[in-house]
């Protein structure tokens, strides 16, 4: 990391100092608020993605939010929080490219405020388990050596008996989890597309084989595993590709280790899709004929349904239907 922006109020924050010390002589630039840098006009997301800066900031509010409708793995009360904005990976279907004006990484260092808000959310439902999701605005594990996110939040959730926590990731870096005793209320959820598709649209992401090896290590260590086939990506022979992916996973994974499996469609909000087309006009995924339905672009309805039904039916060869969840496009 060559350039690190730091909000002036945080220049002596111990977490900021620890993160800075992980890099060799970065240029430190102080600012009043991270948005001065992050929200500048006329930024080129595609160019910045090649050499992003790091912004260390405080998130003052709106730290714990309700998940989008149709997002969940069986809980009634579902919330997400993001200690970080933007991702190390460069998946062509990722909505972040159309949502944010900048590709710079933002790390919010006021972890204690997030924890306070999570406790308050739990307290609102004294008779329910409240579900919390990390990995919506950034990969949960990929930047762990820098952020120390797991080192702080796993002990926190270990004390929250009425909370359930999902870490969603494409990372193969699971060392921090392997050093920690598995928690019954934490699931590590790995996102997958078939290898051939991943190589074409999931840039900088560890290979499918490496991710499978990592989830096996975690499962063998006692961690609960989630499988996330979201989004489903179409190819002419998608049946063969997804069938092979499932075989590769379940050869190495005992069903007893699986907490949940979710399947979801490809979807681009209209404004984000237009931005992505402008960024990557030559991309094959974006050039595929998509249909506008409501406020999103997605595959034609019959094609989307055929893919979903194929995968759901094929999954039931390996595990019970009770473990399967559908994420909706709305």
Tab-separated table of C-alpha atoms in Angstrom:
chain	number	residue	atom	x	y	z
A	1	UNK	CA	0.000	0.000	0.000
A	2	UNK	CA	1.676	3.198	-1.177
A	3	UNK	CA	-0.796	5.815	0.056
A	4	UNK	CA	-2.857	5.833	3.256
A	5	UNK	CA	-5.373	8.562	4.033
A	6	UNK	CA	-6.190	9.075	7.710
A	7	UNK	CA	-8.926	11.198	9.212
A	8	UNK	CA	-7.216	13.808	11.378
A	9	UNK	CA	-9.245	12.909	14.452
A	10	UNK	CA	-7.846	9.366	14.261
A	11	UNK	CA	-4.157	10.129	13.812
A	12	UNK	CA	-3.345	8.726	17.283
A	13	UNK	CA	-5.925	5.936	17.304
A	14	UNK	CA	-4.139	2.685	18.289
A	15	UNK	CA	-5.853	0.686	15.569
A	16	UNK	CA	-4.791	3.246	12.961
A	17	UNK	CA	-1.200	3.160	14.173
A	18	UNK	CA	-1.148	-0.645	14.096
A	19	UNK	CA	-2.450	-0.743	10.520
A	20	UNK	CA	0.024	1.884	9.295
A	21	UNK	CA	2.899	-0.045	10.855
A	22	UNK	CA	2.057	-3.063	8.705
A	23	UNK	CA	3.268	-1.234	5.597
A	24	UNK	CA	6.752	-0.106	4.632
A	25	UNK	CA	6.993	3.680	4.531
A	26	UNK	CA	3.590	4.501	3.043
A	27	UNK	CA	2.748	8.090	2.217
A	28	UNK	CA	0.367	9.309	4.942
A	29	UNK	CA	-2.124	12.008	3.989
A	30	UNK	CA	-4.454	13.478	6.603
A	31	UNK	CA	-7.977	14.593	5.780
A	32	UNK	CA	-10.963	15.889	7.727
A	33	UNK	CA	-13.303	13.177	6.452
A	34	UNK	CA	-12.706	10.149	4.246
A	35	UNK	CA	-15.488	11.214	1.885
A	36	UNK	CA	-13.332	14.143	0.759
A	37	UNK	CA	-11.249	11.523	-1.032
A	38	UNK	CA	-13.724	8.702	-1.569
A	39	UNK	CA	-16.528	10.804	-3.054
A	40	UNK	CA	-14.490	13.003	-5.379
A	41	UNK	CA	-16.046	13.533	-8.772
A	42	UNK	CA	-14.651	12.129	-12.025
A	43	UNK	CA	-12.795	9.214	-10.430
A	44	UNK	CA	-12.081	6.178	-12.591
A	45	UNK	CA	-12.985	3.032	-10.661
A	46	UNK	CA	-11.286	0.779	-13.196
A	47	UNK	CA	-7.953	2.616	-13.019
A	48	UNK	CA	-8.041	2.971	-9.231
A	49	UNK	CA	-8.664	-0.759	-8.887
A	50	UNK	CA	-5.148	-1.336	-10.226
A	51	UNK	CA	-3.511	0.615	-7.396
A	52	UNK	CA	-5.987	1.599	-4.681
A	53	UNK	CA	-5.184	3.692	-1.645
A	54	UNK	CA	-6.266	2.850	1.898
A	55	UNK	CA	-8.558	5.195	3.832
A	56	UNK	CA	-8.734	4.854	7.625
A	57	UNK	CA	-11.902	6.402	8.951
A	58	UNK	CA	-14.611	6.431	11.579
A	59	UNK	CA	-18.171	5.458	10.713
A	60	UNK	CA	-20.334	7.869	12.734
A	61	UNK	CA	-23.725	6.204	12.304
A	62	UNK	CA	-25.883	3.805	10.289
A	63	UNK	CA	-23.490	1.046	11.236
A	64	UNK	CA	-25.974	-1.834	11.519
A	65	UNK	CA	-28.598	-2.028	8.767
A	66	UNK	CA	-31.455	-4.316	7.775
A	67	UNK	CA	-30.539	-6.754	5.028
A	68	UNK	CA	-32.215	-6.421	1.629
A	69	UNK	CA	-35.530	-8.217	1.291
A	70	UNK	CA	-35.066	-11.871	0.371
A	71	UNK	CA	-31.589	-12.065	1.930
A	72	UNK	CA	-31.204	-14.606	4.713
A	73	UNK	CA	-30.519	-18.165	5.855
A	74	UNK	CA	-33.521	-18.923	8.017
A	75	UNK	CA	-33.514	-16.092	10.536
A	76	UNK	CA	-36.374	-13.629	10.919
A	77	UNK	CA	-34.381	-10.617	12.112
A	78	UNK	CA	-31.515	-10.075	9.671
A	79	UNK	CA	-28.937	-7.274	9.726
A	80	UNK	CA	-25.598	-6.549	8.122
A	81	UNK	CA	-22.653	-4.353	8.995
A	82	UNK	CA	-19.540	-3.372	7.077
A	83	UNK	CA	-16.246	-2.619	8.758
A	84	UNK	CA	-14.824	-2.013	5.299
A	85	UNK	CA	-15.882	-0.637	1.914
A	86	UNK	CA	-14.612	-2.153	-1.341
A	87	UNK	CA	-12.876	-5.423	-1.929
A	88	UNK	CA	-9.443	-6.777	-2.791
A	89	UNK	CA	-11.040	-8.904	-5.471
A	90	UNK	CA	-12.383	-7.748	-8.817
A	91	UNK	CA	-15.474	-9.781	-9.676
A	92	UNK	CA	-17.120	-8.443	-12.774
A	93	UNK	CA	-20.637	-9.006	-11.425
A	94	UNK	CA	-19.952	-7.160	-8.170
A	95	UNK	CA	-22.367	-4.317	-7.449
A	96	UNK	CA	-19.688	-2.330	-5.594
A	97	UNK	CA	-18.253	-1.150	-8.918
A	98	UNK	CA	-21.513	0.552	-9.724
A	99	UNK	CA	-22.302	1.707	-6.199
A	100	UNK	CA	-19.175	3.592	-5.163
A	101	UNK	CA	-17.362	6.394	-7.003
A	102	UNK	CA	-13.982	5.134	-5.817
A	103	UNK	CA	-12.111	1.824	-5.727
A	104	UNK	CA	-10.034	2.859	-2.706
A	105	UNK	CA	-10.336	0.639	0.359
A	106	UNK	CA	-12.025	2.169	3.388
A	107	UNK	CA	-11.533	0.596	6.815
A	108	UNK	CA	-13.690	1.892	9.648
A	109	UNK	CA	-11.600	1.533	12.780
A	110	UNK	CA	-14.262	2.313	15.417
A	111	UNK	CA	-15.033	-1.358	16.017
A	112	UNK	CA	-16.333	-0.665	19.505
A	113	UNK	CA	-19.144	1.483	18.092
A	114	UNK	CA	-20.192	-1.347	15.790
A	115	UNK	CA	-20.262	-3.694	18.768
A	116	UNK	CA	-22.355	-1.239	20.754
A	117	UNK	CA	-24.911	-1.021	17.946
A	118	UNK	CA	-25.018	-4.800	17.552
A	119	UNK	CA	-25.727	-5.210	21.272
A	120	UNK	CA	-28.530	-2.664	21.015
A	121	UNK	CA	-30.026	-4.534	18.066
A	122	UNK	CA	-29.947	-7.817	19.962
A	123	UNK	CA	-31.612	-6.177	22.967
A	124	UNK	CA	-34.603	-5.211	20.818
A	125	UNK	CA	-35.500	-8.895	20.388
A	126	UNK	CA	-35.279	-10.549	23.819
A	127	UNK	CA	-36.966	-13.760	22.625
A	128	UNK	CA	-35.286	-14.167	19.231
A	129	UNK	CA	-31.956	-14.994	17.674
A	130	UNK	CA	-30.756	-12.031	15.623
A	131	UNK	CA	-28.729	-12.739	12.483
A	132	UNK	CA	-25.806	-10.529	11.478
A	133	UNK	CA	-23.960	-10.689	8.162
A	134	UNK	CA	-20.490	-9.464	7.242
A	135	UNK	CA	-19.244	-9.518	3.673
A	136	UNK	CA	-21.861	-7.366	1.966
A	137	UNK	CA	-19.651	-4.349	1.158
A	138	UNK	CA	-16.304	-6.154	1.362
A	139	UNK	CA	-14.944	-9.666	1.722
A	140	UNK	CA	-14.979	-10.684	5.391
A	141	UNK	CA	-11.584	-12.429	5.442
A	142	UNK	CA	-9.457	-11.163	2.566
A	143	UNK	CA	-7.978	-8.143	4.379
A	144	UNK	CA	-7.814	-9.738	7.829
A	145	UNK	CA	-4.006	-9.449	8.176
A	146	UNK	CA	-4.440	-5.670	7.973
A	147	UNK	CA	-7.767	-5.048	9.706
A	148	UNK	CA	-7.655	-7.565	12.555
A	149	UNK	CA	-11.433	-7.753	12.162
A	150	UNK	CA	-11.824	-11.388	13.200
A	151	UNK	CA	-9.440	-11.028	16.102
A	152	UNK	CA	-11.833	-8.496	17.619
A	153	UNK	CA	-15.264	-9.644	16.474
A	154	UNK	CA	-15.018	-13.391	17.080
A	155	UNK	CA	-14.509	-12.928	20.850
A	156	UNK	CA	-17.327	-10.389	20.791
A	157	UNK	CA	-19.812	-12.750	19.126
A	158	UNK	CA	-18.707	-15.569	21.417
A	159	UNK	CA	-20.362	-13.563	24.201
A	160	UNK	CA	-23.599	-12.900	22.281
A	161	UNK	CA	-25.704	-15.995	22.921
A	162	UNK	CA	-28.709	-14.633	21.001
A	163	UNK	CA	-26.758	-13.569	17.940
A	164	UNK	CA	-25.800	-15.544	14.863
A	165	UNK	CA	-22.958	-14.305	12.678
A	166	UNK	CA	-22.151	-15.100	9.040
A	167	UNK	CA	-18.739	-14.337	7.572
A	168	UNK	CA	-19.049	-14.361	3.779
A	169	UNK	CA	-15.872	-14.751	1.773
A	170	UNK	CA	-14.043	-15.870	-1.341
A	171	UNK	CA	-10.734	-15.836	0.495
A	172	UNK	CA	-8.531	-18.853	1.080
A	173	UNK	CA	-6.836	-17.079	3.992
A	174	UNK	CA	-8.384	-18.828	6.989
A	175	UNK	CA	-5.415	-18.764	9.381
A	176	UNK	CA	-7.142	-16.453	11.856
A	177	UNK	CA	-10.088	-18.848	12.091
A	178	UNK	CA	-7.888	-21.919	12.460
A	179	UNK	CA	-6.206	-20.254	15.437
A	180	UNK	CA	-9.595	-19.751	17.112
A	181	UNK	CA	-11.881	-22.251	18.804
A	182	UNK	CA	-14.955	-22.795	16.576
A	183	UNK	CA	-18.054	-20.897	17.667
A	184	UNK	CA	-21.506	-22.461	17.471
A	185	UNK	CA	-23.093	-19.156	16.463
A	186	UNK	CA	-20.692	-18.379	13.609
A	187	UNK	CA	-20.812	-19.762	10.066
A	188	UNK	CA	-18.063	-19.252	7.502
A	189	UNK	CA	-19.827	-18.944	4.142
A	190	UNK	CA	-17.805	-19.464	0.958
A	191	UNK	CA	-19.042	-18.085	-2.367
A	192	UNK	CA	-18.525	-20.200	-5.478
A	193	UNK	CA	-18.973	-20.225	-9.217
A	194	UNK	CA	-17.599	-23.073	-11.388
A	195	UNK	CA	-13.858	-22.918	-12.048
A	196	UNK	CA	-14.147	-22.023	-15.724
A	197	UNK	CA	-16.525	-19.159	-14.952
A	198	UNK	CA	-14.515	-18.001	-11.942
A	199	UNK	CA	-11.362	-17.721	-14.037
A	200	UNK	CA	-13.175	-15.424	-16.459
A	201	UNK	CA	-15.171	-13.138	-14.165
A	202	UNK	CA	-13.687	-13.395	-10.637
A	203	UNK	CA	-10.377	-11.614	-11.066
A	204	UNK	CA	-7.782	-11.804	-8.273
A	205	UNK	CA	-9.937	-14.364	-6.432
A	206	UNK	CA	-8.252	-17.547	-5.113
A	207	UNK	CA	-8.977	-20.549	-7.294
A	208	UNK	CA	-11.966	-22.769	-6.591
A	209	UNK	CA	-9.556	-25.552	-5.601
A	210	UNK	CA	-7.842	-23.315	-3.026
A	211	UNK	CA	-11.183	-22.242	-1.554
A	212	UNK	CA	-12.340	-25.841	-1.289
A	213	UNK	CA	-9.085	-26.752	0.457
A	214	UNK	CA	-9.613	-23.907	2.930
A	215	UNK	CA	-13.214	-24.797	3.707
A	216	UNK	CA	-12.121	-28.401	4.307
A	217	UNK	CA	-9.517	-27.203	6.805
A	218	UNK	CA	-12.174	-25.198	8.628
A	219	UNK	CA	-14.725	-28.008	8.559
A	220	UNK	CA	-12.152	-30.477	9.903
A	221	UNK	CA	-11.379	-27.984	12.675
A	222	UNK	CA	-15.057	-27.878	13.670
A	223	UNK	CA	-16.306	-24.680	12.030
A	224	UNK	CA	-19.778	-24.559	10.498
A	225	UNK	CA	-19.623	-24.030	6.742
A	226	UNK	CA	-21.978	-22.176	4.424
A	227	UNK	CA	-22.028	-22.552	0.656
A	228	UNK	CA	-23.191	-19.581	-1.405
A	229	UNK	CA	-23.964	-20.012	-5.098
A	230	UNK	CA	-24.891	-16.399	-5.562
A	231	UNK	CA	-24.964	-15.197	-8.241
A	232	UNK	CA	-25.632	-18.056	-10.622
A	233	UNK	CA	-23.735	-17.336	-13.838
A	234	UNK	CA	-25.007	-18.683	-17.134
A	235	UNK	CA	-22.890	-20.635	-19.611
A	236	UNK	CA	-23.979	-22.808	-22.522
A	237	UNK	CA	-23.060	-25.938	-20.556
A	238	UNK	CA	-23.810	-24.617	-17.078
A	239	UNK	CA	-25.294	-27.972	-16.032
A	240	UNK	CA	-21.953	-29.728	-16.493
A	241	UNK	CA	-20.010	-26.906	-14.858
A	242	UNK	CA	-22.167	-26.667	-11.736
A	243	UNK	CA	-22.486	-30.454	-11.426
A	244	UNK	CA	-18.685	-30.715	-11.447
A	245	UNK	CA	-18.390	-27.892	-8.909
A	246	UNK	CA	-20.732	-29.662	-6.493
A	247	UNK	CA	-18.870	-32.938	-6.937
A	248	UNK	CA	-15.545	-31.212	-6.230
A	249	UNK	CA	-16.944	-29.636	-3.062
A	250	UNK	CA	-18.763	-32.612	-1.594
A	251	UNK	CA	-15.878	-35.009	-2.178
A	252	UNK	CA	-14.041	-32.994	0.475
A	253	UNK	CA	-16.871	-31.793	2.714
A	254	UNK	CA	-18.910	-33.810	5.183
A	255	UNK	CA	-22.568	-32.798	5.116
A	256	UNK	CA	-22.543	-32.648	8.919
A	257	UNK	CA	-20.291	-29.577	8.645
A	258	UNK	CA	-22.763	-27.637	6.519
A	259	UNK	CA	-24.940	-25.029	8.170
A	260	UNK	CA	-26.724	-23.749	5.057
A	261	UNK	CA	-26.571	-23.466	1.290
A	262	UNK	CA	-28.028	-20.509	-0.594
A	263	UNK	CA	-28.699	-19.953	-4.280
A	264	UNK	CA	-29.297	-16.556	-5.839
A	265	UNK	CA	-29.699	-15.012	-9.296
A	266	UNK	CA	-27.478	-12.554	-11.100
A	267	UNK	CA	-28.907	-9.073	-10.611
A	268	UNK	CA	-27.765	-5.560	-11.422
A	269	UNK	CA	-29.718	-2.502	-10.272
A	270	UNK	CA	-30.372	-0.398	-13.368
A	271	UNK	CA	-28.128	2.568	-12.498
A	272	UNK	CA	-25.284	0.293	-11.431
A	273	UNK	CA	-25.563	-1.765	-14.612
A	274	UNK	CA	-25.208	1.370	-16.733
A	275	UNK	CA	-22.074	2.349	-14.807
A	276	UNK	CA	-20.582	-1.123	-15.199
A	277	UNK	CA	-21.220	-1.070	-18.940
A	278	UNK	CA	-19.381	2.241	-19.160
A	279	UNK	CA	-16.449	0.823	-17.174
A	280	UNK	CA	-16.216	-2.504	-18.993
A	281	UNK	CA	-17.866	-2.197	-22.427
A	282	UNK	CA	-15.918	-5.200	-23.733
A	283	UNK	CA	-16.838	-7.589	-20.905
A	284	UNK	CA	-18.547	-10.822	-21.996
A	285	UNK	CA	-20.651	-11.166	-18.858
A	286	UNK	CA	-22.130	-7.694	-19.256
A	287	UNK	CA	-22.576	-8.207	-22.992
A	288	UNK	CA	-24.781	-11.256	-22.401
A	289	UNK	CA	-28.440	-10.484	-23.197
A	290	UNK	CA	-30.068	-9.437	-19.933
A	291	UNK	CA	-33.659	-8.531	-19.239
A	292	UNK	CA	-34.870	-5.577	-17.235
A	293	UNK	CA	-37.381	-6.624	-14.586
A	294	UNK	CA	-38.634	-3.995	-12.158
A	295	UNK	CA	-35.503	-2.045	-11.214
A	296	UNK	CA	-32.889	-4.675	-12.011
A	297	UNK	CA	-31.202	-6.319	-14.969
A	298	UNK	CA	-30.986	-10.095	-14.835
A	299	UNK	CA	-31.243	-13.142	-17.064
A	300	UNK	CA	-34.449	-13.909	-18.891
A	301	UNK	CA	-36.920	-15.334	-16.379
A	302	UNK	CA	-37.124	-18.822	-17.887
A	303	UNK	CA	-33.323	-19.073	-18.073
A	304	UNK	CA	-32.925	-17.878	-14.485
A	305	UNK	CA	-35.547	-20.337	-13.222
A	306	UNK	CA	-34.011	-23.256	-15.120
A	307	UNK	CA	-30.586	-22.582	-13.606
A	308	UNK	CA	-32.001	-22.239	-10.115
A	309	UNK	CA	-34.076	-25.414	-10.311
A	310	UNK	CA	-31.177	-27.394	-11.742
A	311	UNK	CA	-28.894	-26.407	-8.894
A	312	UNK	CA	-31.491	-26.876	-6.146
A	313	UNK	CA	-32.370	-30.338	-7.416
A	314	UNK	CA	-28.737	-31.319	-7.860
A	315	UNK	CA	-27.878	-30.109	-4.358
A	316	UNK	CA	-30.496	-32.447	-2.913
A	317	UNK	CA	-28.373	-35.366	-4.091
A	318	UNK	CA	-25.901	-34.336	-1.409
A	319	UNK	CA	-27.875	-32.747	1.427
A	320	UNK	CA	-31.421	-32.323	2.794
A	321	UNK	CA	-33.760	-29.677	1.424
A	322	UNK	CA	-33.982	-28.053	4.866
A	323	UNK	CA	-30.455	-26.678	4.397
A	324	UNK	CA	-31.309	-24.909	1.128
A	325	UNK	CA	-32.276	-21.251	0.869
A	326	UNK	CA	-33.147	-19.049	-2.086
A	327	UNK	CA	-31.984	-15.443	-2.235
A	328	UNK	CA	-34.429	-13.372	-4.233
A	329	UNK	CA	-33.594	-10.756	-6.854
A	330	UNK	CA	-35.948	-8.112	-5.486
